[in-house]
Short mmCIF file of C-alpha atoms in Angstrom, two decimals:
data_model
loop_
_atom_site.label_atom_id
_atom_site.label_comp_id
_atom_site.label_asym_id
_atom_site.label_seq_id
_atom_site.Cartn_x
_atom_site.Cartn_y
_atom_site.Cartn_z
CA UNK N 25 27.96 33.68 4.51
CA UNK N 26 27.29 36.14 7.34
CA UNK N 27 24.05 34.30 8.23
CA UNK N 28 25.74 30.99 8.64
CA UNK N 29 28.85 32.64 10.60
CA UNK N 30 26.18 34.28 12.99
CA UNK N 31 24.46 31.14 13.70
CA UNK N 32 27.76 29.19 14.60
CA UNK N 33 28.83 31.99 16.51
CA UNK N 34 25.66 32.25 18.71
CA UNK N 35 25.59 28.13 19.15
CA UNK N 36 29.17 28.20 20.03
CA UNK N 37 28.66 31.08 22.62
CA UNK N 38 25.66 29.22 23.99
CA UNK N 39 27.63 25.93 24.25
CA UNK N 40 30.66 27.55 25.62
CA UNK N 41 28.58 28.89 28.51
CA UNK N 42 26.69 25.77 29.31
CA UNK N 43 28.94 23.16 27.80
CA UNK N 44 25.75 21.12 27.82
CA UNK N 45 25.85 19.28 24.43
CA UNK N 46 29.39 18.20 24.38
CA UNK N 47 29.81 17.12 28.05
CA UNK N 48 26.29 15.26 27.87
CA UNK N 49 27.37 13.44 24.50
CA UNK N 50 30.95 12.42 26.16
CA UNK N 51 29.35 11.16 29.17
CA UNK N 52 26.83 9.17 27.23
CA UNK N 53 29.49 7.49 25.16
CA UNK N 54 31.41 6.70 28.43
CA UNK N 55 28.32 4.92 29.76
CA UNK N 56 27.73 3.12 26.62
CA UNK N 57 31.20 1.73 26.91
CA UNK N 58 30.69 0.76 30.52
CA UNK N 59 27.29 -1.16 29.65
CA UNK N 60 28.66 -2.76 26.75
CA UNK N 61 31.34 -4.16 28.87
CA UNK N 62 28.83 -5.96 31.19
CA UNK N 63 26.40 -6.96 28.37
CA UNK N 64 28.87 -8.59 26.24
CA UNK N 65 31.67 -10.45 27.97
CA UNK N 66 33.82 -11.16 24.79
CA UNK N 67 37.34 -12.24 24.40
CA UNK N 68 40.08 -9.84 23.34
CA UNK N 69 40.17 -11.18 19.74
CA UNK N 70 36.36 -10.94 19.13
CA UNK N 71 36.60 -7.27 20.86
CA UNK N 72 39.14 -6.27 18.22
CA UNK N 73 36.82 -7.25 15.37
CA UNK N 74 33.66 -5.67 17.09
CA UNK N 75 35.17 -2.46 18.45
CA UNK N 76 34.82 -0.21 15.16
CA UNK N 77 31.08 -1.10 15.39
CA UNK N 78 30.87 -0.16 19.00
CA UNK N 79 32.99 3.00 18.43
CA UNK N 80 30.22 4.19 15.83
CA UNK N 81 27.39 2.90 18.07
CA UNK N 82 28.87 5.43 20.60
CA UNK N 83 29.17 8.11 17.84
CA UNK N 84 25.72 7.89 16.76
CA UNK N 85 23.98 7.38 19.97
CA UNK N 86 25.70 10.33 21.63
CA UNK N 87 25.39 12.48 18.45
CA UNK N 88 21.48 11.79 18.80
CA UNK N 89 21.54 14.05 21.96
CA UNK N 90 23.55 16.88 20.12
CA UNK N 91 20.97 16.71 17.24
CA UNK N 92 17.99 16.68 19.55
CA UNK N 93 19.37 19.78 21.28
CA UNK N 94 20.10 21.56 18.23
CA UNK N 95 16.64 22.65 17.54
CA UNK N 96 15.23 22.24 20.90
CA UNK N 97 17.17 25.53 22.02
CA UNK N 98 15.62 27.48 19.20
CA UNK N 99 12.21 26.14 20.10
CA UNK N 100 12.49 26.90 23.98
CA UNK N 101 13.37 30.23 23.30
CA UNK N 102 10.87 30.79 20.50
CA UNK N 103 13.69 31.34 18.04
CA UNK N 104 12.11 29.34 15.48
CA UNK N 105 9.75 31.74 14.40
CA UNK N 106 12.13 34.41 14.41
CA UNK N 107 14.50 32.28 12.36
CA UNK N 108 11.79 31.72 9.83
CA UNK N 109 10.92 35.39 9.69
CA UNK N 110 14.36 36.60 8.96
CA UNK N 111 14.95 37.71 5.11
CA UNK N 112 17.66 35.38 5.24
CA UNK N 113 17.70 32.40 2.94
CA UNK N 114 16.46 29.45 5.03
CA UNK N 115 19.19 27.18 3.19
CA UNK N 116 21.84 29.13 4.82
CA UNK N 117 19.85 28.80 8.20
CA UNK N 118 20.10 25.21 7.45
CA UNK N 119 23.96 25.28 6.74
CA UNK N 120 24.59 27.28 10.23
CA UNK N 121 22.73 24.77 12.18
CA UNK N 122 24.26 21.84 10.32
CA UNK N 123 28.04 23.21 10.74
CA UNK N 124 27.50 24.02 14.54
CA UNK N 125 26.10 20.54 15.25
CA UNK N 126 28.81 18.76 13.42
CA UNK N 127 31.46 20.75 15.04
CA UNK N 128 30.01 19.97 18.32
CA UNK N 129 29.94 16.05 17.31
CA UNK N 130 33.39 16.19 16.24
CA UNK N 131 34.67 18.05 19.26
CA UNK N 132 33.05 15.27 21.30
CA UNK N 133 34.30 12.71 19.04
CA UNK N 134 37.79 13.77 19.34
CA UNK N 135 37.50 13.81 23.33
CA UNK N 136 36.05 10.08 23.44
CA UNK N 137 38.46 8.83 21.14
CA UNK N 138 41.42 8.63 23.62
CA UNK N 139 39.15 6.80 26.11
CA UNK N 140 38.24 4.42 23.29
CA UNK N 141 41.88 3.68 22.71
CA UNK N 142 42.70 3.01 26.53
CA UNK N 143 39.61 0.88 26.98
CA UNK N 144 40.04 -1.18 24.08
CA UNK N 145 43.72 -1.34 23.81
CA UNK N 146 43.79 -0.19 20.32
CA UNK N 147 47.07 -0.36 18.60
CA UNK N 148 48.12 3.22 17.22
CA UNK N 149 50.26 3.57 14.06
CA UNK N 150 50.40 6.52 11.62
CA UNK N 151 47.57 4.58 9.99
CA UNK N 152 45.45 5.51 12.48
CA UNK N 153 45.32 9.10 11.64
CA UNK N 154 42.95 7.95 8.84
CA UNK N 155 40.22 8.00 11.61
CA UNK N 156 40.02 11.81 11.37
CA UNK N 157 38.70 11.97 7.66
CA UNK N 158 36.51 8.86 8.27
CA UNK N 159 34.95 10.47 11.23
CA UNK N 160 34.37 13.76 9.47
CA UNK N 161 32.79 11.87 6.55
CA UNK N 162 30.84 9.75 8.62
CA UNK N 163 29.60 12.69 11.12
CA UNK N 164 28.75 14.94 8.00
CA UNK N 165 26.66 12.04 6.69
CA UNK N 166 24.84 11.62 10.06
CA UNK N 167 24.50 15.24 10.82
CA UNK N 168 23.22 16.45 7.23
CA UNK N 169 20.42 14.43 7.51
CA UNK N 170 20.19 14.80 11.21
CA UNK N 171 19.80 18.46 11.21
CA UNK N 172 16.95 18.67 8.56
CA UNK N 173 15.11 15.64 10.19
CA UNK N 174 15.55 17.31 13.59
CA UNK N 175 13.97 20.28 12.32
CA UNK N 176 10.99 18.24 10.90
CA UNK N 177 10.76 16.43 14.40
CA UNK N 178 10.77 19.50 16.45
CA UNK N 179 7.26 20.33 15.34
CA UNK N 180 5.83 17.40 17.01
CA UNK N 181 5.64 16.70 20.72
CA UNK N 182 7.51 13.24 20.13
CA UNK N 183 10.50 15.15 18.77
CA UNK N 184 13.21 12.99 20.14
CA UNK N 185 11.49 9.50 19.67
CA UNK N 186 10.43 10.61 16.00
CA UNK N 187 14.02 11.73 15.19
CA UNK N 188 15.28 8.30 16.07
CA UNK N 189 12.59 6.66 13.79
CA UNK N 190 13.29 8.81 10.84
CA UNK N 191 17.04 9.18 10.98
CA UNK N 192 18.25 5.67 11.98
CA UNK N 193 16.91 3.65 8.90
CA UNK N 194 18.16 6.45 6.49
CA UNK N 195 21.70 6.52 7.81
CA UNK N 196 22.05 2.92 7.35
CA UNK N 197 24.60 3.45 4.17
CA UNK N 198 26.85 5.86 6.02
CA UNK N 199 26.99 3.52 9.29
CA UNK N 200 28.10 0.47 7.12
CA UNK N 201 30.56 2.42 5.25
CA UNK N 202 31.84 4.09 8.35
CA UNK N 203 32.29 1.14 10.33
CA UNK N 204 33.97 -0.91 7.62
CA UNK N 205 36.40 1.91 7.23
CA UNK N 206 36.97 2.28 10.63
CA UNK N 207 37.66 -1.73 10.85
CA UNK N 208 40.04 -1.40 8.23
CA UNK N 209 42.18 1.19 9.74
CA UNK N 210 42.13 -0.13 13.34
CA UNK N 211 43.27 -3.41 12.04
CA UNK N 212 46.17 -1.49 10.57
CA UNK N 213 45.44 -2.96 7.03
CA UNK N 214 43.68 -0.85 4.33
CA UNK N 215 41.58 -3.42 2.23
CA UNK N 216 41.10 -2.60 -1.51
CA UNK N 217 37.59 -1.76 -0.81
CA UNK N 218 38.93 1.40 1.34
CA UNK N 219 39.37 3.90 -1.00
CA UNK N 220 36.18 3.37 -3.21
CA UNK N 221 34.03 3.42 0.24
CA UNK N 222 35.86 6.81 1.04
CA UNK N 223 34.30 8.04 -2.38
CA UNK N 224 30.96 6.76 -1.49
CA UNK N 225 30.82 8.36 1.64
CA UNK N 226 31.57 11.48 -0.16
CA UNK N 227 29.07 11.16 -2.44
CA UNK N 228 26.32 10.26 0.18
CA UNK N 229 27.44 13.59 2.19
CA UNK N 230 27.31 15.89 -1.03
CA UNK N 231 23.79 14.40 -2.06
CA UNK N 232 22.03 14.81 1.53
CA UNK N 233 23.73 18.21 2.33
CA UNK N 234 22.34 19.60 -1.23
CA UNK N 235 18.96 18.15 -0.70
CA UNK N 236 18.62 19.34 2.79
CA UNK N 237 19.75 22.87 1.78
CA UNK N 238 17.38 22.69 -1.05
CA UNK N 239 14.32 21.47 1.25
CA UNK N 240 14.84 23.30 4.36
CA UNK N 241 12.90 26.17 3.17
CA UNK N 242 9.84 24.05 3.44
CA UNK N 243 10.69 22.71 6.81
CA UNK N 244 10.69 26.48 8.36
CA UNK N 245 7.84 27.83 6.50
CA UNK N 246 4.66 28.51 8.68
CA UNK R 52 -12.54 13.18 -10.96
CA UNK R 53 -16.18 13.39 -10.56
CA UNK R 54 -18.03 11.15 -8.23
CA UNK R 55 -19.55 9.11 -10.85
CA UNK R 56 -16.31 8.81 -12.64
CA UNK R 57 -14.45 7.69 -9.72
CA UNK R 58 -16.94 4.91 -8.52
CA UNK R 59 -16.90 3.82 -12.41
CA UNK R 60 -13.43 3.37 -12.03
CA UNK R 61 -13.79 1.52 -8.69
CA UNK R 62 -16.00 -0.93 -10.44
CA UNK R 63 -14.07 -1.74 -13.28
CA UNK R 64 -11.00 -2.42 -11.23
CA UNK R 65 -12.89 -4.30 -8.52
CA UNK R 66 -14.57 -6.45 -11.67
CA UNK R 67 -11.10 -7.03 -13.01
CA UNK R 68 -9.78 -8.43 -9.76
CA UNK R 69 -12.66 -10.71 -9.22
CA UNK R 70 -11.74 -12.33 -12.44
CA UNK R 71 -7.83 -12.08 -12.19
CA UNK R 72 -7.05 -12.97 -8.72
CA UNK R 73 -8.57 -16.49 -8.91
CA UNK R 74 -6.88 -17.04 -12.41
CA UNK R 75 -3.61 -16.04 -10.77
CA UNK R 76 -4.30 -18.47 -7.92
CA UNK R 77 -4.63 -21.13 -10.55
CA UNK R 78 -1.55 -20.11 -12.47
CA UNK R 79 0.53 -20.05 -9.11
CA UNK R 80 -0.59 -23.38 -7.79
CA UNK R 81 -1.89 -25.54 -10.76
CA UNK R 82 -0.53 -24.28 -14.03
CA UNK R 83 3.25 -23.48 -13.15
CA UNK R 84 5.61 -26.58 -13.15
CA UNK R 85 7.26 -26.89 -9.78
CA UNK R 86 10.83 -26.14 -9.21
CA UNK R 87 13.59 -28.72 -9.01
CA UNK R 88 13.92 -28.98 -5.22
CA UNK R 89 15.18 -31.65 -2.91
CA UNK R 90 11.88 -31.89 -1.08
CA UNK R 91 8.39 -31.27 -1.75
CA UNK R 92 7.81 -28.40 1.16
CA UNK R 93 10.47 -26.54 -0.79
CA UNK R 94 8.74 -26.98 -3.81
CA UNK R 95 5.52 -25.82 -2.55
CA UNK R 96 7.16 -23.01 -0.71
CA UNK R 97 8.63 -21.74 -3.76
CA UNK R 98 5.14 -20.95 -5.25
CA UNK R 99 4.97 -17.99 -2.78
CA UNK R 100 7.67 -16.30 -4.58
CA UNK R 101 4.84 -15.12 -7.44
CA UNK R 102 2.95 -12.96 -4.68
CA UNK R 103 6.00 -12.13 -3.04
CA UNK R 104 7.91 -10.29 -5.96
CA UNK R 105 4.70 -8.87 -7.02
CA UNK R 106 4.15 -7.09 -3.64
CA UNK R 107 7.87 -6.16 -3.63
CA UNK R 108 7.43 -4.38 -7.18
CA UNK R 109 4.44 -2.65 -5.91
CA UNK R 110 6.10 -1.58 -2.75
CA UNK R 111 8.92 -0.01 -4.66
CA UNK R 112 6.43 1.53 -7.09
CA UNK R 113 4.25 3.05 -4.33
CA UNK R 114 7.25 4.54 -2.72
CA UNK R 115 8.31 6.15 -5.88
CA UNK R 116 4.82 7.49 -6.31
CA UNK R 117 5.27 8.74 -2.74
CA UNK R 118 8.29 10.51 -4.17
CA UNK R 119 6.71 12.20 -7.20
CA UNK R 120 3.51 13.22 -5.18
CA UNK R 121 5.63 14.98 -2.57
CA UNK R 122 7.58 16.78 -5.49
CA UNK R 123 4.46 17.79 -6.84
CA UNK R 124 3.23 19.13 -3.58
CA UNK R 125 5.92 21.24 -2.59
CA UNK R 126 5.62 22.65 -6.12
CA UNK R 127 1.86 23.20 -6.65
CA UNK R 128 0.75 23.29 -2.85
CA UNK R 129 -2.49 21.53 -3.99
CA UNK R 130 -4.22 19.08 -1.40
CA UNK R 131 -4.66 16.36 -3.95
CA UNK R 132 -0.87 15.71 -4.03
CA UNK R 133 -0.81 15.34 -0.55
CA UNK R 134 -3.54 12.98 -0.31
CA UNK R 135 -1.96 10.94 -3.21
CA UNK R 136 1.30 10.89 -1.11
CA UNK R 137 0.03 9.50 1.94
CA UNK R 138 -2.33 7.00 0.29
CA UNK R 139 0.74 5.74 -1.62
CA UNK R 140 2.65 5.51 1.58
CA UNK R 141 0.08 3.55 3.36
CA UNK R 142 -0.40 1.10 0.54
CA UNK R 143 3.36 0.94 0.08
CA UNK R 144 3.81 -0.05 3.58
CA UNK R 145 1.22 -2.71 3.52
CA UNK R 146 2.73 -4.33 0.51
CA UNK R 147 6.18 -4.21 1.94
CA UNK R 148 4.77 -5.88 5.11
CA UNK R 149 3.71 -8.56 3.03
CA UNK R 150 7.09 -8.66 1.44
CA UNK R 151 8.55 -9.22 4.97
CA UNK R 152 5.82 -11.99 5.87
CA UNK R 153 5.89 -14.17 2.75
CA UNK R 154 9.89 -13.72 2.86
CA UNK R 155 10.59 -15.80 5.97
CA UNK R 156 7.70 -18.04 5.12
CA UNK R 157 9.72 -18.79 1.85
CA UNK R 158 13.01 -18.89 3.40
CA UNK R 159 12.32 -21.37 6.23
CA UNK R 160 11.78 -24.44 3.94
CA UNK R 161 14.33 -23.19 1.38
CA UNK R 162 17.32 -21.95 3.39
CA UNK R 163 16.33 -23.62 6.61
CA UNK R 164 16.10 -20.30 8.59
CA UNK R 165 13.29 -17.79 9.00
CA UNK R 166 15.54 -14.78 8.63
CA UNK R 167 19.03 -14.08 7.23
CA UNK R 168 20.59 -10.79 6.97
CA UNK R 169 20.46 -11.12 2.99
CA UNK R 170 20.80 -7.68 1.02
CA UNK R 171 17.21 -8.01 -0.22
CA UNK R 172 15.56 -9.07 2.94
CA UNK R 173 17.52 -6.16 5.15
CA UNK R 174 16.64 -3.51 2.45
CA UNK R 175 13.01 -4.33 2.43
CA UNK R 176 13.18 -4.09 6.18
CA UNK R 177 15.03 -0.67 6.07
CA UNK R 178 12.75 0.52 3.43
CA UNK R 179 9.65 -0.54 5.62
CA UNK R 180 11.08 1.42 8.71
CA UNK R 181 11.54 4.59 6.63
CA UNK R 182 8.08 4.57 5.37
CA UNK R 183 6.72 3.49 8.96
CA UNK R 184 8.73 6.74 10.19
CA UNK R 185 6.93 8.77 7.56
CA UNK R 186 3.62 7.65 8.60
CA UNK R 187 4.52 8.10 12.53
CA UNK R 188 5.32 11.82 11.52
CA UNK R 189 1.94 12.34 10.04
CA UNK R 190 0.38 10.82 13.13
CA UNK R 191 2.08 13.08 15.35
CA UNK R 192 1.44 16.22 13.44
CA UNK R 193 -2.19 17.80 13.46
CA UNK R 194 -3.76 18.43 9.92
CA UNK R 195 -2.38 21.52 7.97
CA UNK R 196 0.01 22.90 5.81
CA UNK R 197 2.74 22.38 8.00
CA UNK R 198 2.09 18.40 8.09
CA UNK R 199 1.55 18.52 4.41
CA UNK R 200 5.53 20.21 4.11
CA UNK R 201 7.19 18.06 6.49
CA UNK R 202 5.71 14.81 5.14
CA UNK R 203 6.64 15.88 1.75
CA UNK R 204 10.26 16.66 2.66
CA UNK R 205 10.46 13.31 4.28
CA UNK R 206 8.99 11.83 1.48
CA UNK R 207 11.52 12.90 -0.97
CA UNK R 208 14.53 12.36 1.32
CA UNK R 209 13.54 8.96 2.20
CA UNK R 210 12.94 8.06 -1.52
CA UNK R 211 16.51 9.52 -2.67
CA UNK R 212 17.87 7.14 0.24
CA UNK R 213 16.30 4.18 -1.17
CA UNK R 214 18.93 3.36 -3.71
CA UNK R 215 21.81 4.16 -1.45
CA UNK R 216 20.44 1.86 1.34
CA UNK R 217 19.96 -1.01 -1.30
CA UNK R 218 23.51 -0.58 -2.75
CA UNK R 219 25.24 -0.29 0.79
CA UNK R 220 23.72 -3.52 1.86
CA UNK R 221 24.39 -5.41 -1.10
CA UNK R 222 28.05 -4.11 -0.76
CA UNK R 223 27.89 -5.10 3.00
CA UNK R 224 26.82 -8.45 2.05
CA UNK R 225 29.58 -9.28 -0.19
CA UNK R 226 31.82 -8.32 2.72
CA UNK R 227 29.91 -10.89 5.07
CA UNK R 228 29.18 -13.87 3.08
CA UNK R 229 26.52 -15.88 4.74
CA UNK R 230 27.47 -19.46 5.21
CA UNK R 231 23.99 -21.05 5.69
CA UNK R 232 22.47 -20.81 2.22
CA UNK R 233 22.21 -24.29 1.37
CA UNK R 234 21.13 -24.60 -2.23
CA UNK R 235 18.13 -22.22 -2.71
CA UNK R 236 19.53 -19.70 -5.25
CA UNK R 237 17.20 -19.85 -8.15
CA UNK R 238 18.52 -20.06 -11.69
CA UNK R 239 16.80 -18.65 -14.70
CA UNK R 240 13.36 -18.51 -14.83
CA UNK R 241 11.23 -21.09 -17.09
CA UNK R 242 8.73 -19.44 -19.49
CA UNK R 243 5.89 -20.46 -17.57
CA UNK R 244 7.52 -19.02 -14.38
CA UNK R 245 8.15 -15.78 -16.02
CA UNK R 246 4.65 -15.58 -17.33
CA UNK R 247 2.92 -16.26 -14.02
CA UNK R 248 5.21 -13.66 -12.36
CA UNK R 249 4.41 -10.93 -14.76
CA UNK R 250 0.59 -11.95 -14.55
CA UNK R 251 0.82 -11.64 -10.70
CA UNK R 252 2.79 -8.32 -10.89
CA UNK R 253 0.00 -7.14 -13.21
CA UNK R 254 -2.90 -8.25 -10.87
CA UNK R 255 -1.02 -6.69 -7.80
CA UNK R 256 -0.51 -3.34 -9.86
CA UNK R 257 -4.39 -3.29 -10.40
CA UNK R 258 -4.83 -3.89 -6.85
CA UNK R 259 -2.62 -1.10 -5.84
CA UNK R 260 -4.53 1.18 -7.81
CA UNK R 261 -7.64 0.09 -6.48
CA UNK R 262 -6.43 0.65 -2.81
CA UNK R 263 -5.12 3.99 -3.96
CA UNK R 264 -8.62 5.05 -5.43
CA UNK R 265 -10.34 4.02 -2.05
CA UNK R 266 -7.67 5.71 0.13
CA UNK R 267 -7.99 8.78 -1.69
CA UNK R 268 -11.62 8.60 -1.52
CA UNK R 269 -11.71 8.39 2.21
CA UNK R 270 -9.18 11.62 2.21
CA UNK R 271 -11.57 13.39 0.28
CA UNK R 272 -14.48 12.59 2.71
CA UNK R 273 -12.57 13.59 5.46
CA UNK R 274 -11.65 16.96 3.96
CA UNK R 275 -15.38 17.61 3.11
CA UNK R 276 -16.55 16.45 6.75
CA UNK R 277 -13.94 18.65 8.28
CA UNK R 278 -15.22 21.56 5.80
CA UNK R 279 -18.77 21.17 6.83
CA UNK R 280 -17.75 20.87 10.53
CA UNK R 281 -16.23 24.25 10.53
CA UNK R 282 -18.89 25.77 8.70
CA UNK R 283 -21.09 24.40 11.45
CA UNK R 284 -18.73 25.43 14.26
CA UNK R 285 -18.87 29.22 12.73
CA UNK R 286 -22.74 29.31 12.37
CA UNK R 287 -23.35 28.20 16.04
#
């Protein structure tokens, strides 16, 4: 437990001093909204239909920046080897990196969501609060796989492009489910499929955090 | 496997294919009765179904072999499992490519469109992307234990993802009913069709093993050349 905590604290201290990840993700999302506005000139009605997808495009694309940085900082400072050499269970190192990346991404998502509401004139109700568990489950699905694949990709020279190539096809299920449930919530009308989909998202998250925890040992091995 | 044994198994499989592939072509184009369809193009196009499904089956099978060999590699740390995994990933990607090419050729005369975001098509595409990424990863890494470890990890995670991708896209499709699918949906298979299908699946499976055997032989050759090169380097 102290291993996980030590990594999270280290990452937070670094982030707090530089504010690199969260700010970059936030600005990048803002850019996605702006570019989107010019590439697709759509009516307001259509906008309501596609806004859940747009929100997740912003989350995922910007989240990639955070994932890329997650192990980049370790590599730059030569920490990767030190982490591999510590007597700590490599699985715990995975959880440390996974938690800190997830928290950064969630903080960024919380900061960009108000802008999303303003730009796309989202109607708020008590139901909108459902967006919080959906964002958490969707983000965990994305970062659980993203953390281990980022650790895989960091060993190559083309780490950024490779991470996208590896990660995007694999997170198709969680994207589909996140967009669908977000659509339900923003429309203010939970369909009958809503609850089963939430359960599937939990299952996806559990499967991939467990597998990544078990396999991380082989990723850091020299 | 000794060199003699491996070339024997090659000749057996190659001989079998020389006989069986022409038979499968005969079955597909002459023996099987045409399907009931509104126009002759659609009837002819349907015959691609036998090779299409046979490739798909082998693609899935190949990815399953990648998964098993990756687990075996992480467990035993033997070079041979790495070679099997990468050979199967390459052959599997080849079969999936055939699926993705034959699919649209069949879809155009039947559905009137080259591509639809149908569950089967979309899942095949996503699977293909996963294993292409796996091959990219290998290309970006120098040969060694690290490459073997990392590709085994991706080989395992990728395959665990397969049923989830398949299931989620199927579900997604039911949420977005596609409008253009005029007719087309095949009913139950006639006995002749089922026989031809199974025959083609069998032939393609032999082809899979033949390609695997060749690819593994190449990997072994590479290993022995590298070894000799290293010995030569230390001598000079």
